[in-house]
XYZ file of C-alpha atoms in Angstrom:
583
model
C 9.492 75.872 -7.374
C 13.088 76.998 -7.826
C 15.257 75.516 -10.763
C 17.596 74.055 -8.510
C 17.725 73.133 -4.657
C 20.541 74.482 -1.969
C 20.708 73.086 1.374
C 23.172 73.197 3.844
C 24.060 71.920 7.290
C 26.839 73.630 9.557
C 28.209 73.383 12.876
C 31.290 72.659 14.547
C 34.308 70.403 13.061
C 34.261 66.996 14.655
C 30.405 67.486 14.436
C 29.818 65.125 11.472
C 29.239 67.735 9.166
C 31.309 66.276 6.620
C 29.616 62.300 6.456
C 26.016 63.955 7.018
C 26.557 65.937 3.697
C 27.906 62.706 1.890
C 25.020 61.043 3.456
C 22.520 63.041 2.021
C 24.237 64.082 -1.519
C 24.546 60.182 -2.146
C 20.985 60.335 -1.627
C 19.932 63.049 -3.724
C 22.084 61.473 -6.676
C 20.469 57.474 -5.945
C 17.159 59.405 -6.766
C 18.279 60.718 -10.339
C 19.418 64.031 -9.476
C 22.002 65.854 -10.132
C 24.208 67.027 -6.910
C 26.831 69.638 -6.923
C 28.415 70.288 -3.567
C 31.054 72.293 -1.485
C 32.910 72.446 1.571
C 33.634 75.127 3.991
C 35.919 73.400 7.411
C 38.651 75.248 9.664
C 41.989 73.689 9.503
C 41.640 71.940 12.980
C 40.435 68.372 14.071
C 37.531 69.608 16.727
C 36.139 73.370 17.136
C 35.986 76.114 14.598
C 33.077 76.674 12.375
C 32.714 74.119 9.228
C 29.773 73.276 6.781
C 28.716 71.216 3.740
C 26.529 72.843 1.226
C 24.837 70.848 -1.324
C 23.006 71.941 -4.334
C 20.582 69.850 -6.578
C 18.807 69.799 -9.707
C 17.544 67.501 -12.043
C 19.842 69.044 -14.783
C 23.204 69.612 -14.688
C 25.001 72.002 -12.265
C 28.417 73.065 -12.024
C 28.699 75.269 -9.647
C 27.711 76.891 -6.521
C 25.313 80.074 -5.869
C 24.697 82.066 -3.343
C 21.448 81.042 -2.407
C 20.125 78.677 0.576
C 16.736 77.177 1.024
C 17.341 74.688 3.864
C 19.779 75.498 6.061
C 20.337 73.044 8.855
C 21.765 74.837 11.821
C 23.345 73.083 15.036
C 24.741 76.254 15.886
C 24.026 79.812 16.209
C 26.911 81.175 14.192
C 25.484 78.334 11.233
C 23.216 81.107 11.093
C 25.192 83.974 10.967
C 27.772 82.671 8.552
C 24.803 81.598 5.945
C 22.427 84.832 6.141
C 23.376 86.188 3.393
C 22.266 83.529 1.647
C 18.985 82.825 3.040
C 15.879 84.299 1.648
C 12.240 85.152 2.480
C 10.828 81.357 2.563
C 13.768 79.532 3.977
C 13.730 76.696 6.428
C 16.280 76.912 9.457
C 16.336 73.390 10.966
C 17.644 73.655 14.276
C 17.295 71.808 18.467
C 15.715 74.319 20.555
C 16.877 71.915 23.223
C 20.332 72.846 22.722
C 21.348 75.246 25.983
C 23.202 77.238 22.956
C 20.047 77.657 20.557
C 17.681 78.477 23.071
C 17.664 82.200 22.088
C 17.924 81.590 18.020
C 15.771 84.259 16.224
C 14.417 83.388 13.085
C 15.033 86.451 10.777
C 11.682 88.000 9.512
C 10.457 85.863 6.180
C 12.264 82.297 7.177
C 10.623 79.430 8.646
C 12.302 78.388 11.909
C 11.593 74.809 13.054
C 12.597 73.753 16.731
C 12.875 69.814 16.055
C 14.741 67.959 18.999
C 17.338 66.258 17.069
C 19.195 64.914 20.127
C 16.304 63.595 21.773
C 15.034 61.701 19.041
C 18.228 60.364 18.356
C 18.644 58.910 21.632
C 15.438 57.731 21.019
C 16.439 55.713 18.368
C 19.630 54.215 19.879
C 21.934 57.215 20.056
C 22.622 61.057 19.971
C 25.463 60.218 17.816
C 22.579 60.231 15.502
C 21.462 63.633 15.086
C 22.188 64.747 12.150
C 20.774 61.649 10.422
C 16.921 62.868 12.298
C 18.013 66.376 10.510
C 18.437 65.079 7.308
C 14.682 62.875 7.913
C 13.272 66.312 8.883
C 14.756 68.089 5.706
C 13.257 65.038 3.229
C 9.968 65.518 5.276
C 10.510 69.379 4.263
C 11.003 69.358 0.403
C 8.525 66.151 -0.126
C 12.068 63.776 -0.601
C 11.242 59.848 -0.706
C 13.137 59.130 2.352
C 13.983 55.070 1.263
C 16.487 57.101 -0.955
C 17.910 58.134 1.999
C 17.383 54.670 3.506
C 19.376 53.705 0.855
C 22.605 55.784 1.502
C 22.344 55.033 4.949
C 22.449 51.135 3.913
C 25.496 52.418 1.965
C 27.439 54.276 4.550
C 27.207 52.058 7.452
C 26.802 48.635 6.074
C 30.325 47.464 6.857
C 28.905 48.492 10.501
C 26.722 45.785 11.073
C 22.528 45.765 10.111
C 21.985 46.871 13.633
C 23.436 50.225 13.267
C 21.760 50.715 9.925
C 18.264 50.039 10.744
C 18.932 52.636 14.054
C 19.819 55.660 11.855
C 16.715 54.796 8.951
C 15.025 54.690 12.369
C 16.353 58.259 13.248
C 15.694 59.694 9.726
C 11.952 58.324 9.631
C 11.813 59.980 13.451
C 13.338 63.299 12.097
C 10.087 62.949 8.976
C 7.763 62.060 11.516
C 8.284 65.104 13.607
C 8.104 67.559 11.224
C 5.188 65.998 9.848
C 3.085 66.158 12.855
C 4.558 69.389 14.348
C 4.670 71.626 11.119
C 2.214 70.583 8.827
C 0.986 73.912 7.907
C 4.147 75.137 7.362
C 4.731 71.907 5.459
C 2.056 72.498 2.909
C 3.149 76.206 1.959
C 6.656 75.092 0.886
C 7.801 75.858 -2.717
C 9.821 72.476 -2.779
C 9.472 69.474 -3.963
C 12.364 67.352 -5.037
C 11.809 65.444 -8.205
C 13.484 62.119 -8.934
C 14.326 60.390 -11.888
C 15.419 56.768 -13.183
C 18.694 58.545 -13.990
C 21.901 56.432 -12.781
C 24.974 58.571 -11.679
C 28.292 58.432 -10.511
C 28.988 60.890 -7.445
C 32.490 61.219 -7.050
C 34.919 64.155 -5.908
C 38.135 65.473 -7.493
C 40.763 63.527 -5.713
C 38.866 60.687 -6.269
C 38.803 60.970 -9.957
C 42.478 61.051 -9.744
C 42.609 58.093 -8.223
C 40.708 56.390 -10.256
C 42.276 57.837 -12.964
C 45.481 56.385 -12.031
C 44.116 52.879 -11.432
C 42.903 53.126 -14.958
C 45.921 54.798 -16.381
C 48.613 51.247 -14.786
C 49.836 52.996 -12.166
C 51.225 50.174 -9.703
C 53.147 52.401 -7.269
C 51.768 55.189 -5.081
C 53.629 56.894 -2.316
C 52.718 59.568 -0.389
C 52.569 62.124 2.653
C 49.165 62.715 4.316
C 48.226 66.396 3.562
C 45.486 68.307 3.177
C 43.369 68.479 0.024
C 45.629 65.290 -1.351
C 45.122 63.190 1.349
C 42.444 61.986 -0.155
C 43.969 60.565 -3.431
C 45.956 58.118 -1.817
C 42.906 57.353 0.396
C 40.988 56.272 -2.696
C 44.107 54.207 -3.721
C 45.012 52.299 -0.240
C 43.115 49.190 -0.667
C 42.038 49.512 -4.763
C 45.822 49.569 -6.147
C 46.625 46.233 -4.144
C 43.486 44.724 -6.456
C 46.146 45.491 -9.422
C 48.913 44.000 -8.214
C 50.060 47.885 -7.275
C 51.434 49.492 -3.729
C 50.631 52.081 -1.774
C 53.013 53.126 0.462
C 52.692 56.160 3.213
C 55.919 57.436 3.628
C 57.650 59.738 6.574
C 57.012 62.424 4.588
C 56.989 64.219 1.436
C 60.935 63.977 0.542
C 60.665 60.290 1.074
C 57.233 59.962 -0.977
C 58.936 61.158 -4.077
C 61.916 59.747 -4.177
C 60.350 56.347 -3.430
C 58.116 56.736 -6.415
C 61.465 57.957 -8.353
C 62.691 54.714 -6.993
C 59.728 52.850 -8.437
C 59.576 54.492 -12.042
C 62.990 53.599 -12.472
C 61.905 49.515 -11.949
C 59.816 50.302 -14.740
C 56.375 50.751 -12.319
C 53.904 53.689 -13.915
C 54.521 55.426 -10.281
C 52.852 58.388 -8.718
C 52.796 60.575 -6.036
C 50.238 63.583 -4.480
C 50.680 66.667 -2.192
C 50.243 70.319 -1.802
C 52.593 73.395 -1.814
C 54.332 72.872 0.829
C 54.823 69.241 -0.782
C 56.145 70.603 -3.334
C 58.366 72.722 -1.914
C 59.894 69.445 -0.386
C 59.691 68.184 -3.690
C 61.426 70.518 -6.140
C 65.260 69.013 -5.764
C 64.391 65.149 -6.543
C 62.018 66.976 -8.964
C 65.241 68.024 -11.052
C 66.673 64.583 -10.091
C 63.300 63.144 -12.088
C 64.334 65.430 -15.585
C 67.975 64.763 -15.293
C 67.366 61.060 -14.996
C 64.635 61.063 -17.414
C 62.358 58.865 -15.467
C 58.500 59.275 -16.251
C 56.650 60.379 -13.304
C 53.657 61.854 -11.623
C 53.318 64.644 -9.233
C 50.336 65.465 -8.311
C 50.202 68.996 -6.712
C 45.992 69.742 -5.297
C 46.695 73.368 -4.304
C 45.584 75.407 -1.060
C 45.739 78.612 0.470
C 49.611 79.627 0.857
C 52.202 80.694 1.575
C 53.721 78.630 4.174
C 51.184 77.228 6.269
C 48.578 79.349 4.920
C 45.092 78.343 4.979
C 45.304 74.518 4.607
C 41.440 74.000 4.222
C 40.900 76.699 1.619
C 40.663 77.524 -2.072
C 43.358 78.998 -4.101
C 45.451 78.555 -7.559
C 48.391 79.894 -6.527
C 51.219 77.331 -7.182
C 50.917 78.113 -10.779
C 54.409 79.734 -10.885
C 55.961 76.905 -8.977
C 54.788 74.764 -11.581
C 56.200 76.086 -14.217
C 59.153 77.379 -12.958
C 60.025 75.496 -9.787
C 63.377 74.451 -9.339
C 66.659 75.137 -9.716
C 68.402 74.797 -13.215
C 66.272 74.418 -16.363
C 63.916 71.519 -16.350
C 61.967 70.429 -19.059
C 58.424 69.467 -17.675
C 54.764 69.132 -18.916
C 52.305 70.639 -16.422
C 48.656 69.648 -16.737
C 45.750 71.399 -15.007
C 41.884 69.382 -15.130
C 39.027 71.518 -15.751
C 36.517 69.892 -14.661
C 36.259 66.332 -12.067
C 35.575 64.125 -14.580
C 38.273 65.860 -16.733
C 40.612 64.933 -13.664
C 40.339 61.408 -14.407
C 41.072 61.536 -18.144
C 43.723 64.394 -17.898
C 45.819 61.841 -15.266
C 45.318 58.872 -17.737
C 47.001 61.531 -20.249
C 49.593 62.436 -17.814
C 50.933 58.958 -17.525
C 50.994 58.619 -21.001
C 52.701 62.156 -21.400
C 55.329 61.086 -18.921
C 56.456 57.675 -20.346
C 56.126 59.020 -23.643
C 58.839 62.087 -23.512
C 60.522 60.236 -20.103
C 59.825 63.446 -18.246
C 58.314 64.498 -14.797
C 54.266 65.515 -15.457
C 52.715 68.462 -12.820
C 49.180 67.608 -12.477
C 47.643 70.421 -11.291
C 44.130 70.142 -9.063
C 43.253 72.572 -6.035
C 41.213 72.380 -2.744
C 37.522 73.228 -5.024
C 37.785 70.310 -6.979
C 39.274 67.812 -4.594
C 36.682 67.723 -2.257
C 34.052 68.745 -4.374
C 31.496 65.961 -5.410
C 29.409 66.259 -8.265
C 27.330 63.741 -10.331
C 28.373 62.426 -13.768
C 26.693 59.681 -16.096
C 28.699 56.570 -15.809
C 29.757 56.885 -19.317
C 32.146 59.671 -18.190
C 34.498 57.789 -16.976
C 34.509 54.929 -19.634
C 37.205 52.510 -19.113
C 37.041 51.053 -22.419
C 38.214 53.889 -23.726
C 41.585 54.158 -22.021
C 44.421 53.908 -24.156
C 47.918 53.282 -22.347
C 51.017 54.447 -24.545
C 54.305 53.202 -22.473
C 56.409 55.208 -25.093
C 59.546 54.123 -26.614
C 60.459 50.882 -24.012
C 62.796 48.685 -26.405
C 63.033 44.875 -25.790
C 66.104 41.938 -26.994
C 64.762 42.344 -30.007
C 65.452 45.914 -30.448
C 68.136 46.671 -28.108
C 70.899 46.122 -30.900
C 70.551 49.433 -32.416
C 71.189 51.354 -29.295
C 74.508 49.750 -27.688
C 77.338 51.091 -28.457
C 80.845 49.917 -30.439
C 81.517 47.797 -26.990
C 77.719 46.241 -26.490
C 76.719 49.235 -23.818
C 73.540 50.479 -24.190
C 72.958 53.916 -24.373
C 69.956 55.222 -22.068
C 70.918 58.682 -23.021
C 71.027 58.684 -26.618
C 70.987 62.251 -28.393
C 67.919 61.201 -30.704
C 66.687 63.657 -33.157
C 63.408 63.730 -31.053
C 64.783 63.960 -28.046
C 63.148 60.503 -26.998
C 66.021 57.978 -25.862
C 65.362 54.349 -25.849
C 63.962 52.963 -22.680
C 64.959 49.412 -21.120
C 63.142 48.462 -18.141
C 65.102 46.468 -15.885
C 65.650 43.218 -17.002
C 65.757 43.282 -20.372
C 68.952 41.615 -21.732
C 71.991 43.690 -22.913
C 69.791 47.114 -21.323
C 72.365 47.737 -18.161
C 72.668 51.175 -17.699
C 73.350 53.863 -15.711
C 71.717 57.362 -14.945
C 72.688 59.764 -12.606
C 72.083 63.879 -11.392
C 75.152 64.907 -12.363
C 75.081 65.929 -16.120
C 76.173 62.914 -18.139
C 76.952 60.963 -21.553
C 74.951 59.071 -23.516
C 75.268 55.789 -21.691
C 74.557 57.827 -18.634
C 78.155 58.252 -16.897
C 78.945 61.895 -15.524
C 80.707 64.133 -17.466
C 82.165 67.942 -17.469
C 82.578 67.762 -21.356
C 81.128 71.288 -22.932
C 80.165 69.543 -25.821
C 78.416 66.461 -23.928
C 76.343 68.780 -22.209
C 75.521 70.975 -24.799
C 73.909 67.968 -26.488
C 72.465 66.275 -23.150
C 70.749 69.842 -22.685
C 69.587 70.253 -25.804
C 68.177 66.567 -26.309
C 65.850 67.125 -23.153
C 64.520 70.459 -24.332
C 63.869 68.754 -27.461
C 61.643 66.674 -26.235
C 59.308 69.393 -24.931
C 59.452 70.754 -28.569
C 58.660 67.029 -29.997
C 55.383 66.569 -27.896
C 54.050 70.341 -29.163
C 54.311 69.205 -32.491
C 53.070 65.493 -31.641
C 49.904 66.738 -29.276
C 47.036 68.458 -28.943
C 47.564 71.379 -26.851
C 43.909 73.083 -27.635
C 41.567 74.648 -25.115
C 38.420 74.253 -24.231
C 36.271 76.253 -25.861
C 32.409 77.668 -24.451
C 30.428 80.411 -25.796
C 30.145 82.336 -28.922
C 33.263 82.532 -31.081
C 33.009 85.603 -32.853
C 32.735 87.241 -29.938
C 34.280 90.754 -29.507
C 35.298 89.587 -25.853
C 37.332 86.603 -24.585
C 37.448 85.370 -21.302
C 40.420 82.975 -20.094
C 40.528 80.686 -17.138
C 42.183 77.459 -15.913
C 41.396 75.144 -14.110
C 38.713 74.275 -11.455
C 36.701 77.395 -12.698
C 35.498 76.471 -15.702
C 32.170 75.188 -14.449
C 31.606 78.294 -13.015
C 31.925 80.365 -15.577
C 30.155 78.076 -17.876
C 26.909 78.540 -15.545
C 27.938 81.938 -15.249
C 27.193 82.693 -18.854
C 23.650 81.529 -18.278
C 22.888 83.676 -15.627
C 23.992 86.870 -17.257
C 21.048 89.082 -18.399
C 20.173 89.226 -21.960
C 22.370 93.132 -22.255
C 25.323 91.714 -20.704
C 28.092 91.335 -23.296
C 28.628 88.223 -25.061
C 32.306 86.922 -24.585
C 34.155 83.200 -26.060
C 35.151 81.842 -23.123
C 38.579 79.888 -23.535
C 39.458 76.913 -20.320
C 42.666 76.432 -20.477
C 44.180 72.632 -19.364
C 47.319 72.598 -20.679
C 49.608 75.010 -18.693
C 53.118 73.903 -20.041
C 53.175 73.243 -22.844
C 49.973 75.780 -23.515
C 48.026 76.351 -26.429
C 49.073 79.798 -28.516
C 46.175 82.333 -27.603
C 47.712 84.655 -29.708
C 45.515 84.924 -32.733
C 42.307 85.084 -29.963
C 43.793 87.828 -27.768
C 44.528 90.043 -30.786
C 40.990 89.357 -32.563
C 39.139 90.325 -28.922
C 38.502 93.614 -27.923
C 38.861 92.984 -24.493
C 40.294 90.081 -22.621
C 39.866 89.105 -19.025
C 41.425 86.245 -16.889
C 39.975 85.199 -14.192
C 41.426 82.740 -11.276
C 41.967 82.298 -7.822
C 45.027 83.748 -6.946
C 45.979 87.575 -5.758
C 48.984 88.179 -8.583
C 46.891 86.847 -11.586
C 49.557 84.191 -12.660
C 48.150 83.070 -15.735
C 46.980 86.562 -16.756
C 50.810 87.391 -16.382
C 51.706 84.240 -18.611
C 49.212 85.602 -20.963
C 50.627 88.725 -21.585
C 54.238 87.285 -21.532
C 52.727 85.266 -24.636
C 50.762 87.475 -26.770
C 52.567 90.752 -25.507
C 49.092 91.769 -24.957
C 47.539 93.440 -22.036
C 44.778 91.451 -20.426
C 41.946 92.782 -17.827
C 42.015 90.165 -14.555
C 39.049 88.915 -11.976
C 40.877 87.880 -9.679
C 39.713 85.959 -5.908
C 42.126 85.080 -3.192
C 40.023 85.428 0.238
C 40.219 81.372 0.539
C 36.775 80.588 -1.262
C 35.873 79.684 -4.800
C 33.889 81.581 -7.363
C 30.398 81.514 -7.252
C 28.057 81.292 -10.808
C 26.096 84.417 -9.771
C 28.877 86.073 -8.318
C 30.918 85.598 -11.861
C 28.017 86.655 -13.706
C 28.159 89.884 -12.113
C 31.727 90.487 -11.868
C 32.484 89.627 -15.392
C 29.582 91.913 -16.786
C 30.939 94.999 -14.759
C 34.471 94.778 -16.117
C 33.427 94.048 -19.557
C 31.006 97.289 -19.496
């Protein structure tokens, strides 16, 4: 029996590839396992080829591999697009009756079985329930309980009415049944069996751990444009932040969406907004607006395929540079990239804090992998209780005095010695104030004085300088550390490289492996570059951003893996790539 289980259904967007694969990963994770999936759909409401893969083990994964052992197929390029990763011994689910899968041929070594997913559905209320007979003939197929997918269903279409639900356990138990009857020799020579356990997880996706995250962290305002992968924070938000007493607000798009959560921050809401590039594009000028004013704030930036347009649906890390640099002027920033899902929640409950803290716009940086990734995580992950909200240096009547001036003004913009001004939200008595774009004084008026805005300039840079001596900036660190070779990532890929070090034959070269969340300000690799003997950098862009960062650093040359063809690394695919540049 293999260490781990991959299945996968494909077909056609619009086919309900996407809540099938939900469906059954829910499932798979009610049962005690451990579910690790990924996404491959065209950028297009109907048509175009799109699939959920799924893989499963009763320990942790982290990562995709290029391996399939049930491949549910509802059309013939499913097939095609997968055969690479099928092997001798897998099952291709398919409906003969289909007028397009008539002619299918099974490649030598797989099992092929014909079940007539649209006729049982119908025979269970409705053909709008195939895929749910699919997923009954896969649990029938790797010896799966099917009440644990009785249970998801319960989950999914509850809200639906107990007619509906007790139709598709109907279909699933019709999809078992079939099988059963129709392939039981087949049935008895398969290799898998999927264990469950009394194990209770949380399956949740990137986005949504941002979301949460936010809930968690006080944010009370939310606006946003819909676009793809970051749709699906504010998703998770619409209906949860009204529970809080918070708003979420869809605006016309993303030049509105900021500047209304600009609008909110300034009331003295925790505020947020989410997009993608070309967000952020739209972005960039009330971005510098957010510094100037020093108003805390979150921008959320879950990163696709560009430029322009691109390839909306697909992986990449290539706003890095925007990031960091984006926007005219110089604007002090603090840009924040997750590593992991569950490190999205706490790393935007630390990007709150960040922001209110120094009063200064936080990029937090996800991309298309981890957004709509889901993967399972003990509830303990995400522990609530230990949340800690720091609102930074908000003065009340009772400390106002020391910041108005000789004529009772307050002074928003004070030229502290940290950088840090004093914050009054609205309301508080003798806190009137001003702010503005334009450069300005201390009490926030504009100005054209050299001298005012030699101190204004230096005051918000000093801020960025006061949080890398107040915080921890570290990495994550994996592997062994007197290693001769480092490997650097950041981001989504850590996961990947983690598993990727397990997979590696026992003559591959060791290596520390450094994640990197912190993007501005970083940590100081300076000291590990020089001690390695070779570094590489790997990320999903065509340029290698960071590895150019890296050498801008530590004036060091670095060696760079570097993917940019719209999918995400693979464990086994690492494994090998990161051996052969290292030897």
């Amino acid at each position: 029996m293999p260490a781990d289980f991959n299945w996968a259904i494909g077909g056609e967007a619009g086919d309900g590839i996407d809540s099938t694969g939900k469906i059954f990963a829910r499932a798979l994770s009610r049962a005690g396992r451990h579910v690790f999936t990924s996404k491959d759909f065209a950028s297009r409401i109907r048509g175009g080829y799109t699939a959920y893969k799924v893989r499963t083990s009763v320990d942790q994964v982290e990562s995709t591999v290029d391996r399939l052992d049930v491949l549910i197929a509802l059309t013939q390029r499913t097939v095609d697009e997968n055969i690479d990763e099928l092997h001798e011994g897998s099952v291709i689910v398919y409906d003969g009756e289909r007028t397009s899968m008539q002619d299918l041929e099974i490649p030598d070594g797989m099992v092929g079985m014909d079940v007539p997913l649209k006729s049982l559905a119908e025979e269970a209320g409705g053909a709008i329930m195939r895929n749910i007979v699919a997923l009954g003939a896969a649990c029938e197929v790797t010896d799966f309980p099917i009440e644990h997918l009785g249970s998801s269903l319960e989950k999914r279409f509850s809200d639906k009415g107990q007619s509906i639900v007790e139709n598709n356990k109907t279909a699933a138990e019709l999809g078992a049944e079939y099988v059963a009857e129709n392939y039981a020799t087949e049935s008895d020579e398969f290799e898998y069996e999927l264990e469950t356990t009394d194990e209770d997880y949380v399956l949740i996706n990137g986005d949504e751990a941002i979301g949460m995250g936010a809930i968690a962290a006080g944010c009370r305002f939310y606006s946003g444009y819909p676009i793809t992968p970051a749709t699906d924070v504010m998703e998770y938000l619409t209906g949860r932040l009204e529970r809080y007493g918070g708003h979420v607000v869809q605006a016309e798009d993303e030049l509105s969406a900021i500047n209304m959560a600009l609008g909110a921050a300034r009331a003295g809401a925790r505020s947020m907004t989410a997009t993608s590039g070309p967000g952020i594009d739209l972005m960039a000028e009330t971005f510098g607006l957010v510094a100037q004013s020093e108003t805390p704030l979150v921008i959320c930036d879950v990163m696709r395929s560009g430029p322009s347009t691109g390839m909306p649906t697909k992986q990449e890390q290539g706003d890095l540079n925007m990031a960091l640099f984006g926007g005219h002027g110089e604007i002090p920033r603090f840009v924040l990239a997750p590593t992991t899902i569950s490190e999205a929640f706490w790393k935007t409950v630390e990007a709150f804090n960040l922001a209110e803290k120094y009063q200064t716009p936080v990029y937090l940086i996800a991309d298309l992998e981890m957004a709509v990734t889901e993967q399972t995580f003990p509830p303990e992950a995400f522990d609530m209780d230990a949340v800690e909200i720091d609102r930074g240096k908000i003065v009340d009547e009772d400390e106002i005095d020391e910041w108005l001036d000789d004529e009772g003004r307050f002074r928003a913009h004070a030229a502290t010695e940290d950088g840090i001004s004093p914050r009054a939200l609205p309301g508080t008595t003798d806190g009137a104030h001003m702010s503005t774009g334009l450069e300005h004084n201390e009490l926030g008026r504009r100005t054209e004085d050299t001298e005012i805005r030699v101190e204004q300039v230096q005051k918000r840079q000093r801020k960025v300088e006061t949080a890398k001596e107040r915080e921890d900036w570290s990495p994550r660190e994996f592997g062994n550390a007197d290693a001769d070779n480092l490997v650097v990532s950041w981001g989504s890929n850590e996961g990947t490289i983690v598993e990727a070090m397990d997979l590696m034959d026992d003559d591959a070269p060791e290596f520390r492996f450094l994640s990197v969340p912190y993007l501005f300000p970083r940590p100081d690799l300076t000291d590990a570059v020089e001690d390695a003997e070779q570094v590489v950098v790997v990320e999903c862009n065509a340029t290698g951003q960071f590895a150019d960062v890296l050498e801008h650093d530590t004036l060091e040359r670095v060696d760079r893996v570097n993917k940019y063809n719209g999918v995400g690394f693979k464990a086994d695919e690492l494994a090998e790539e990161i051996t052969e540049v290292l030897q």
